[in-house]
Tab-separated table of C-alpha atoms in Angstrom:
chain	number	residue	atom	x	y	z
A	1	MET	CA	20.175	3.764	-28.131
A	2	THR	CA	16.731	2.372	-26.839
A	3	THR	CA	14.619	4.732	-24.747
A	4	ALA	CA	13.690	3.102	-21.342
A	5	ARG	CA	9.821	2.575	-20.818
A	6	ALA	CA	7.663	2.383	-18.032
A	7	TYR	CA	4.175	0.662	-18.361
A	8	LEU	CA	1.071	0.515	-16.239
A	9	THR	CA	-0.100	-2.917	-16.483
A	10	GLY	CA	-2.457	-3.631	-13.403
A	11	PHE	CA	-5.337	-1.655	-12.029
A	12	GLY	CA	-7.074	-2.218	-8.679
A	13	ARG	CA	-9.452	-0.248	-6.356
A	14	TYR	CA	-10.944	-0.672	-2.755
A	15	LEU	CA	-13.975	1.343	-1.884
A	16	PRO	CA	-14.851	0.728	2.094
A	17	GLY	CA	-18.468	-0.181	2.868
A	18	PRO	CA	-21.828	0.364	0.707
A	19	PRO	CA	-22.313	3.391	-0.996
A	20	VAL	CA	-23.877	6.079	1.130
A	21	ASP	CA	-25.996	8.509	-0.628
A	22	ASN	CA	-26.698	12.516	0.524
A	23	ASP	CA	-29.285	11.523	2.945
A	24	GLY	CA	-27.084	8.961	4.839
A	25	MET	CA	-24.325	11.045	5.207
A	26	ALA	CA	-25.251	12.732	8.296
A	27	ALA	CA	-25.703	9.514	9.989
A	28	ARG	CA	-22.286	8.410	9.505
A	29	LEU	CA	-20.737	11.580	9.865
A	30	GLY	CA	-23.223	13.484	12.553
A	31	GLY	CA	-24.148	17.103	11.831
A	32	ASP	CA	-27.947	16.939	11.599
A	33	ASP	CA	-28.904	20.226	13.091
A	34	ALA	CA	-30.782	22.925	11.079
A	35	VAL	CA	-27.817	24.926	10.154
A	36	THR	CA	-25.353	22.035	9.439
A	37	ALA	CA	-27.858	20.600	7.248
A	38	ARG	CA	-28.912	23.718	5.257
A	39	ILE	CA	-24.724	24.273	4.394
A	40	ARG	CA	-24.635	20.843	3.814
A	41	GLY	CA	-27.387	20.933	1.147
A	42	SER	CA	-25.837	23.769	-0.545
A	43	ILE	CA	-22.269	22.130	-0.959
A	44	LEU	CA	-23.903	18.972	-2.097
A	45	ALA	CA	-26.135	20.823	-4.473
A	46	SER	CA	-22.647	22.506	-6.027
A	47	ASN	CA	-20.394	19.235	-5.923
A	48	GLY	CA	-22.780	17.220	-7.733
A	49	ILE	CA	-21.856	14.067	-5.920
A	50	ARG	CA	-24.671	11.710	-5.108
A	51	GLN	CA	-22.728	8.881	-3.470
A	52	ARG	CA	-19.614	7.905	-1.596
A	53	HIS	CA	-17.909	5.147	0.547
A	54	TYR	CA	-16.709	5.702	4.221
A	55	ALA	CA	-14.615	3.523	6.125
A	56	LEU	CA	-17.273	4.129	9.080
A	57	ASP	CA	-20.264	1.832	10.345
A	58	GLU	CA	-23.843	3.110	10.808
A	59	GLN	CA	-23.210	4.509	13.925
A	60	GLY	CA	-19.957	6.367	12.576
A	61	GLU	CA	-17.258	4.121	14.010
A	62	PRO	CA	-14.219	2.943	12.177
A	63	THR	CA	-14.186	0.144	10.593
A	64	GLU	CA	-10.861	-0.300	8.920
A	65	LEU	CA	-7.654	1.589	8.649
A	66	ASN	CA	-6.179	3.953	6.007
A	67	GLU	CA	-3.219	1.205	5.600
A	68	GLU	CA	-6.089	-1.569	5.159
A	69	LEU	CA	-7.651	0.127	2.401
A	70	ALA	CA	-4.177	0.762	0.829
A	71	VAL	CA	-3.681	-2.709	0.960
A	72	LYS	CA	-6.473	-4.336	-0.482
A	73	ALA	CA	-6.379	-1.833	-3.371
A	74	LEU	CA	-2.774	-3.183	-3.739
A	75	ASP	CA	-3.875	-6.826	-3.831
A	76	ALA	CA	-6.610	-6.169	-6.326
A	77	ALA	CA	-3.940	-4.664	-8.754
A	78	LEU	CA	-1.494	-7.716	-8.199
A	79	ASP	CA	-4.305	-9.786	-8.796
A	80	ASP	CA	-5.210	-8.056	-11.982
A	81	ARG	CA	-1.768	-8.235	-13.168
A	82	GLY	CA	-1.474	-12.101	-11.847
A	83	ILE	CA	1.290	-11.372	-9.753
A	84	GLN	CA	2.333	-11.482	-5.877
A	85	ALA	CA	3.624	-8.683	-3.808
A	86	SER	CA	6.956	-10.756	-3.649
A	87	ASP	CA	7.245	-9.738	-7.307
A	88	LEU	CA	7.693	-6.067	-6.649
A	89	ARG	CA	10.834	-4.359	-6.046
A	90	MET	CA	9.483	-0.679	-4.975
A	91	LEU	CA	6.374	0.362	-3.555
A	92	ALA	CA	5.401	4.054	-3.297
A	93	THR	CA	2.377	5.505	-1.286
A	94	ALA	CA	0.324	8.613	-1.137
A	95	THR	CA	-1.951	9.728	1.411
A	96	THR	CA	-3.027	13.146	2.956
A	97	MET	CA	-3.089	11.500	6.511
A	98	GLY	CA	-1.704	7.972	7.458
A	99	ASP	CA	-3.012	6.272	10.560
A	100	VAL	CA	-0.140	7.110	12.522
A	101	LEU	CA	2.441	9.965	12.877
A	102	VAL	CA	5.424	7.728	12.535
A	103	PRO	CA	6.500	5.315	10.999
A	104	GLY	CA	6.099	6.428	7.454
A	105	PHE	CA	2.700	5.215	5.352
A	106	ALA	CA	4.869	3.196	3.241
A	107	ASN	CA	6.335	1.319	5.806
A	108	MET	CA	2.968	0.685	7.506
A	109	VAL	CA	1.454	-0.392	4.265
A	110	HIS	CA	4.431	-2.443	3.168
A	111	GLY	CA	4.266	-4.300	6.645
A	112	ARG	CA	0.838	-5.431	6.257
A	113	LEU	CA	1.082	-6.277	2.524
A	114	GLY	CA	4.385	-8.456	2.860
A	115	GLY	CA	6.055	-9.424	-0.063
A	116	GLY	CA	9.657	-9.032	0.754
A	117	PRO	CA	12.589	-6.459	0.705
A	118	MET	CA	11.877	-3.269	-1.359
A	119	GLN	CA	12.293	0.225	-2.036
A	120	LEU	CA	9.639	2.449	-0.370
A	121	LEU	CA	8.308	6.293	-0.438
A	122	SER	CA	6.174	7.779	1.086
A	123	ALA	CA	4.537	10.821	-0.780
A	124	SER	CA	2.767	13.291	1.602
A	125	GLY	CA	0.669	16.086	0.443
A	126	VAL	CA	-3.058	16.489	-0.763
A	127	CYS	CA	-4.248	15.417	-4.078
A	128	ALA	CA	-1.476	15.509	-6.388
A	129	SER	CA	0.954	13.376	-4.029
A	130	SER	CA	-0.262	10.258	-5.884
A	131	MET	CA	0.983	11.534	-8.981
A	132	ALA	CA	4.254	12.175	-7.077
A	133	ALA	CA	4.502	8.385	-6.171
A	134	LEU	CA	3.772	7.405	-9.562
A	135	ASP	CA	6.510	9.447	-10.998
A	136	ALA	CA	8.928	7.984	-8.310
A	137	VAL	CA	8.072	4.479	-9.488
A	138	VAL	CA	7.953	5.398	-13.204
A	139	SER	CA	11.490	6.936	-13.012
A	140	LYS	CA	13.061	4.097	-11.130
A	141	VAL	CA	11.619	1.510	-13.668
A	142	ARG	CA	13.068	3.774	-16.211
A	143	LEU	CA	16.313	3.710	-14.935
A	144	GLY	CA	16.299	0.283	-14.875
A	145	ASP	CA	16.887	0.196	-11.064
A	146	HIS	CA	13.668	-2.115	-10.923
A	147	PRO	CA	12.079	-4.227	-13.532
A	148	ARG	CA	8.510	-3.660	-11.619
A	149	GLY	CA	6.853	-1.402	-8.790
A	150	ALA	CA	3.549	-0.627	-7.594
A	151	VAL	CA	1.695	2.978	-6.689
A	152	VAL	CA	-1.033	3.204	-4.342
A	153	ALA	CA	-3.167	6.270	-3.054
A	154	SER	CA	-5.457	5.949	0.043
A	155	GLU	CA	-7.557	8.137	1.958
A	156	LEU	CA	-9.717	7.922	4.875
A	157	PRO	CA	-10.616	11.187	6.171
A	158	SER	CA	-14.048	10.516	7.532
A	159	ARG	CA	-12.581	10.011	10.990
A	160	SER	CA	-11.725	13.353	10.795
A	161	LEU	CA	-15.053	14.805	9.643
A	162	ARG	CA	-17.363	13.346	12.246
A	163	GLN	CA	-19.111	15.465	14.502
A	164	ARG	CA	-16.989	15.367	17.507
A	165	ARG	CA	-14.368	17.085	15.929
A	166	TYR	CA	-16.334	20.310	15.266
A	167	GLU	CA	-17.975	20.412	18.541
A	168	GLY	CA	-16.878	23.689	20.458
A	169	VAL	CA	-14.736	24.704	17.489
A	170	ARG	CA	-15.427	27.704	15.080
A	171	ALA	CA	-16.732	25.883	11.803
A	172	GLY	CA	-17.879	27.993	9.166
A	173	MET	CA	-18.032	27.245	5.382
A	174	ASP	CA	-14.155	26.936	5.094
A	175	ALA	CA	-14.511	23.596	7.376
A	176	HIS	CA	-17.842	22.264	6.567
A	177	PHE	CA	-16.844	22.662	2.619
A	178	LEU	CA	-14.247	19.565	3.019
A	179	ARG	CA	-16.627	17.777	5.800
A	180	TRP	CA	-19.329	17.220	2.781
A	181	MET	CA	-16.673	16.870	0.027
A	182	LEU	CA	-14.571	14.377	1.095
A	183	SER	CA	-14.874	10.332	1.458
A	184	ASP	CA	-12.593	7.235	1.776
A	185	GLY	CA	-10.967	4.875	-0.707
A	186	ALA	CA	-7.806	3.618	-2.196
A	187	GLY	CA	-6.353	3.122	-5.905
A	188	ALA	CA	-3.274	1.203	-7.295
A	189	VAL	CA	-1.225	0.699	-10.255
A	190	VAL	CA	1.291	-2.101	-11.341
A	191	VAL	CA	4.142	0.006	-13.175
A	192	GLU	CA	6.796	-2.587	-15.266
A	193	PHE	CA	9.376	-2.131	-17.814
A	194	GLN	CA	7.596	-3.988	-20.528
A	195	PRO	CA	3.660	-3.926	-21.416
A	196	HIS	CA	1.222	-7.026	-20.760
A	197	PRO	CA	1.801	-9.594	-22.838
A	198	THR	CA	-2.167	-10.317	-23.426
A	199	ARG	CA	-3.993	-7.194	-22.756
A	200	LEU	CA	-3.476	-3.310	-23.038
A	201	SER	CA	-1.262	-1.631	-21.331
A	202	PHE	CA	-0.224	2.275	-21.052
A	203	ARG	CA	2.784	3.684	-21.563
A	204	VAL	CA	3.686	6.506	-19.490
A	205	ASP	CA	5.123	9.217	-22.020
A	206	TRP	CA	5.596	11.870	-19.423
A	207	ILE	CA	4.652	13.243	-15.639
A	208	ARG	CA	5.219	16.586	-14.852
A	209	GLN	CA	4.156	18.460	-11.633
A	210	VAL	CA	4.537	21.864	-10.602
A	211	SER	CA	4.176	23.677	-7.204
A	212	LEU	CA	3.031	27.564	-7.237
A	213	ALA	CA	3.307	27.762	-3.306
A	214	HIS	CA	5.732	30.684	-4.201
A	215	ASP	CA	3.048	32.858	-5.383
A	216	HIS	CA	0.230	31.400	-3.107
A	217	ALA	CA	-0.860	31.367	0.659
A	218	VAL	CA	-2.417	28.094	2.132
A	219	CYS	CA	-5.410	27.026	0.808
A	220	MET	CA	-6.322	23.736	2.513
A	221	ARG	CA	-4.965	23.172	6.068
A	222	ALA	CA	-5.066	21.347	9.040
A	223	GLY	CA	-2.498	21.568	12.289
A	224	MET	CA	-2.401	25.661	11.532
A	225	SER	CA	-4.050	28.251	13.533
A	226	GLY	CA	-4.352	30.279	10.475
A	227	ASP	CA	-3.195	30.222	6.636
A	228	GLU	CA	0.482	31.449	7.570
A	229	THR	CA	2.893	29.296	9.656
A	230	HIS	CA	4.694	30.981	12.689
A	231	VAL	CA	6.428	29.602	16.094
A	232	GLY	CA	3.252	28.887	18.543
A	233	GLY	CA	0.705	28.783	15.636
A	234	THR	CA	0.947	24.901	14.906
A	235	TRP	CA	-0.421	21.882	16.826
A	236	GLN	CA	3.163	20.946	17.704
A	237	ASP	CA	3.483	24.185	19.484
A	238	VAL	CA	0.663	24.255	21.901
A	239	ALA	CA	-1.050	21.258	24.318
A	240	LEU	CA	-3.088	19.029	22.374
A	241	ALA	CA	-6.492	20.149	24.148
A	242	ASP	CA	-5.811	23.897	23.012
A	243	ALA	CA	-5.061	22.782	19.758
A	244	GLN	CA	-8.596	21.029	19.504
A	245	ALA	CA	-10.073	23.945	21.025
A	246	ALA	CA	-8.689	26.257	18.433
A	247	GLY	CA	-9.758	23.964	15.890
A	248	MET	CA	-6.562	23.038	14.251
A	249	PHE	CA	-7.456	19.512	13.800
A	250	VAL	CA	-10.254	20.729	11.542
A	251	LEU	CA	-9.600	20.434	7.700
A	252	ARG	CA	-10.400	23.503	6.405
A	253	GLN	CA	-10.437	25.043	2.796
A	254	ASP	CA	-10.164	28.581	1.828
A	255	VAL	CA	-13.124	28.342	-0.654
A	256	GLY	CA	-12.441	32.211	-1.838
A	257	MET	CA	-9.148	30.641	-3.448
A	258	LEU	CA	-10.812	28.139	-5.708
A	259	ASP	CA	-11.571	30.339	-8.685
A	260	ASP	CA	-7.739	30.954	-8.410
A	261	LEU	CA	-6.993	27.511	-8.202
A	262	ALA	CA	-9.040	26.674	-11.379
A	263	GLN	CA	-7.407	29.252	-13.408
A	264	ALA	CA	-3.785	28.344	-12.478
A	265	GLY	CA	-4.586	24.664	-13.272
A	266	ILE	CA	-5.694	25.937	-16.724
A	267	ALA	CA	-2.626	28.037	-17.237
A	268	GLN	CA	-0.461	25.125	-16.666
A	269	PHE	CA	-2.634	22.870	-19.199
A	270	GLU	CA	-2.205	25.820	-21.682
A	271	GLU	CA	1.378	25.524	-20.920
A	272	LEU	CA	1.983	22.058	-21.641
A	273	VAL	CA	0.135	22.850	-25.274
A	274	ASP	CA	2.469	25.568	-25.848
A	275	ILE	CA	5.719	23.800	-25.308
A	276	GLY	CA	4.523	20.766	-27.358
A	277	LEU	CA	3.975	18.262	-24.423
A	278	VAL	CA	0.001	17.985	-25.373
A	279	ASP	CA	-0.526	17.484	-28.920
A	280	VAL	CA	-4.012	18.690	-28.901
A	281	ARG	CA	-4.599	17.028	-32.515
A	282	HIS	CA	-4.188	13.608	-30.709
A	283	LEU	CA	-5.481	13.679	-27.343
A	284	ASP	CA	-8.131	11.142	-27.271
A	285	HIS	CA	-9.112	10.925	-23.513
A	286	VAL	CA	-9.100	13.074	-20.305
A	287	ILE	CA	-9.192	11.950	-16.619
A	288	CYS	CA	-9.244	14.930	-14.399
A	289	HIS	CA	-9.354	14.848	-10.740
A	290	TYR	CA	-11.834	17.718	-9.463
A	291	SER	CA	-13.835	18.038	-6.619
A	292	THR	CA	-16.801	19.803	-7.562
A	293	ASN	CA	-18.692	19.829	-10.940
A	294	VAL	CA	-18.503	23.723	-11.177
A	295	PHE	CA	-14.620	22.993	-11.931
A	296	ARG	CA	-15.284	20.503	-14.306
A	297	ASP	CA	-17.251	22.892	-16.259
A	298	VAL	CA	-14.495	25.361	-16.087
A	299	ALA	CA	-11.915	22.870	-17.059
A	300	PHE	CA	-14.027	21.538	-19.952
A	301	ASP	CA	-14.438	24.750	-21.563
A	302	ALA	CA	-10.539	25.737	-21.479
A	303	LEU	CA	-9.951	22.259	-23.217
A	304	ARG	CA	-12.626	23.021	-25.723
A	305	ARG	CA	-11.151	26.285	-26.539
A	306	ARG	CA	-8.004	24.453	-27.226
A	307	ILE	CA	-9.365	21.176	-28.513
A	308	PRO	CA	-12.813	21.815	-30.470
A	309	SER	CA	-12.940	18.003	-31.377
A	310	LEU	CA	-13.221	17.049	-27.923
A	311	ASP	CA	-16.369	16.124	-26.679
A	312	THR	CA	-18.095	14.593	-23.404
A	313	ASP	CA	-17.564	11.207	-24.558
A	314	ARG	CA	-13.413	11.216	-24.187
A	315	TRP	CA	-14.170	13.222	-20.781
A	316	PHE	CA	-14.096	10.636	-17.926
A	317	SER	CA	-14.785	10.980	-14.420
A	318	ASN	CA	-16.704	9.100	-11.569
A	319	LEU	CA	-17.226	11.836	-8.947
A	320	GLU	CA	-20.574	11.744	-8.675
A	321	THR	CA	-20.788	7.935	-8.039
A	322	ARG	CA	-17.523	7.288	-6.120
A	323	GLY	CA	-16.875	10.950	-4.388
A	324	ASN	CA	-13.828	12.616	-3.807
A	325	THR	CA	-11.197	10.634	-2.599
A	326	GLY	CA	-8.386	13.107	-2.603
A	327	SER	CA	-4.925	11.561	-3.691
A	328	ALA	CA	-7.037	8.415	-4.686
A	329	SER	CA	-9.644	9.890	-6.837
A	330	ILE	CA	-6.910	9.570	-10.225
A	331	PHE	CA	-6.221	5.959	-9.766
A	332	ILE	CA	-9.581	5.048	-8.568
A	333	ALA	CA	-11.122	6.736	-12.029
A	334	LEU	CA	-8.314	5.328	-14.197
A	335	GLU	CA	-8.938	1.827	-12.971
A	336	GLU	CA	-12.846	2.333	-13.731
A	337	ALA	CA	-12.179	3.602	-17.215
A	338	VAL	CA	-10.269	0.727	-17.831
A	339	ARG	CA	-12.456	-1.417	-17.052
A	340	THR	CA	-15.292	0.293	-19.177
A	341	GLY	CA	-13.125	-0.602	-22.311
A	342	ARG	CA	-13.108	2.685	-23.801
A	343	PHE	CA	-9.688	2.646	-24.488
A	344	GLN	CA	-7.815	1.611	-28.122
A	345	PRO	CA	-4.284	1.001	-28.987
A	346	GLY	CA	-2.559	4.233	-29.887
A	347	GLU	CA	-4.910	6.183	-28.305
A	348	THR	CA	-3.480	8.933	-25.429
A	349	VAL	CA	-4.948	9.547	-22.394
A	350	LEU	CA	-4.258	12.895	-20.589
A	351	LEU	CA	-4.470	12.620	-16.471
A	352	ALA	CA	-4.919	16.034	-14.653
A	353	VAL	CA	-4.643	16.542	-11.189
A	354	PRO	CA	-4.987	20.091	-9.330
A	355	GLU	CA	-4.047	20.089	-5.620
A	356	SER	CA	-5.669	22.969	-3.118
A	357	GLY	CA	-3.102	22.562	-0.558
A	358	ARG	CA	-0.788	25.404	-1.610
A	359	PHE	CA	-1.435	25.343	-5.343
A	360	SER	CA	-0.126	22.391	-7.266
A	361	PHE	CA	-0.577	20.743	-10.412
A	362	ALA	CA	0.186	17.239	-11.741
A	363	PHE	CA	-0.269	15.906	-15.209
A	364	ALA	CA	0.885	13.127	-17.237
A	365	GLN	CA	0.169	11.359	-20.323
A	366	LEU	CA	-0.282	8.030	-21.217
A	367	THR	CA	-0.370	6.139	-24.461
A	368	VAL	CA	-2.443	2.616	-24.804
A	369	VAL	CA	-0.127	0.257	-26.067
A	370	ALA	CA	-1.549	-3.301	-27.619
A	371	PRO	CA	-0.454	-6.502	-25.944
A	372	THR	CA	2.769	-8.130	-27.081
A	373	ARG	CA	1.045	-11.622	-27.233
A	374	PRO	CA	-2.457	-11.297	-28.205
A	375	GLN	CA	-4.964	-13.834	-26.130
A	376	GLY	CA	-4.982	-17.001	-27.263
A	377	ALA	CA	-1.548	-17.078	-29.045
A	378	SER	CA	1.288	-19.754	-28.225
A	379	SER	CA	3.579	-18.743	-25.763
């Protein structure tokens, strides 16, 4: 019996506005007082990000909606594949925070994208939600329910990172850490049951996701008064003004847990090697989402212990130039990596996405596949 397959055949991204360097961040987000500037400098020195994009103008006012970023990335992926939105039968979206509470993000994106009837999925969460969305579309294509679908992950955190959200609120390192880490952008892929006819495609060999929330408290949060939920301790339990005053709408990160997150992610990778899903003898490329170069060094050292032959040329990241775009980061990085021409048929690519929210991890392996009909061949 022939095994059903799913292939990534189109890639797109959208990064709003011009690149913003480290000196231009405060102009967009505010927070140019001496204390905030000192914190910002410390965080930027550690994460290694040199520029990023915001859907904010020079006065810090929003220029686009999150759903607009998503549609522009989807349009780019569809154009890259040479198809229309009407050719899709499924759309899965991922984001940390949509523009509205209701309806779901996928519905809002579909309404703006158009294209006709299709199955939808809104994957919520943080960074790994993009891989959950990818898993859903890949699974439906493999089942034969749909011949073609698309996945888009989009983030627009800048609206929540502006100074007005921090005024009158306790904002220590747990709040400032993400403020100077996150930025805006969207990435998308097209998934099909067969490879692209005239250029390289990426067969999805497997996707694995795991949550360790049973063993860890909340690490990244918003809408809560602390790291544990209780009646009266969420933004829906109190007046909005009280929630704002309590700092519930500030995105916070417990930086003291990040070393544990890195070690847990390494352990999950080791487990994939031990059970044979990752063959370290034939791992050619690694695209890993991470928020800071410190984690890159930790992850690379761990990989080198299992794969001594893995050199930095096979590790791809665009964190320094595109910033940390949360769930969209892995697709934005994959799109750029594809454009570099670094992949050859038969090579394998490992995608790795740790999520600090409450310790989730997602991995996928892709195999580069030659076109079914080489460029220039007669039809």
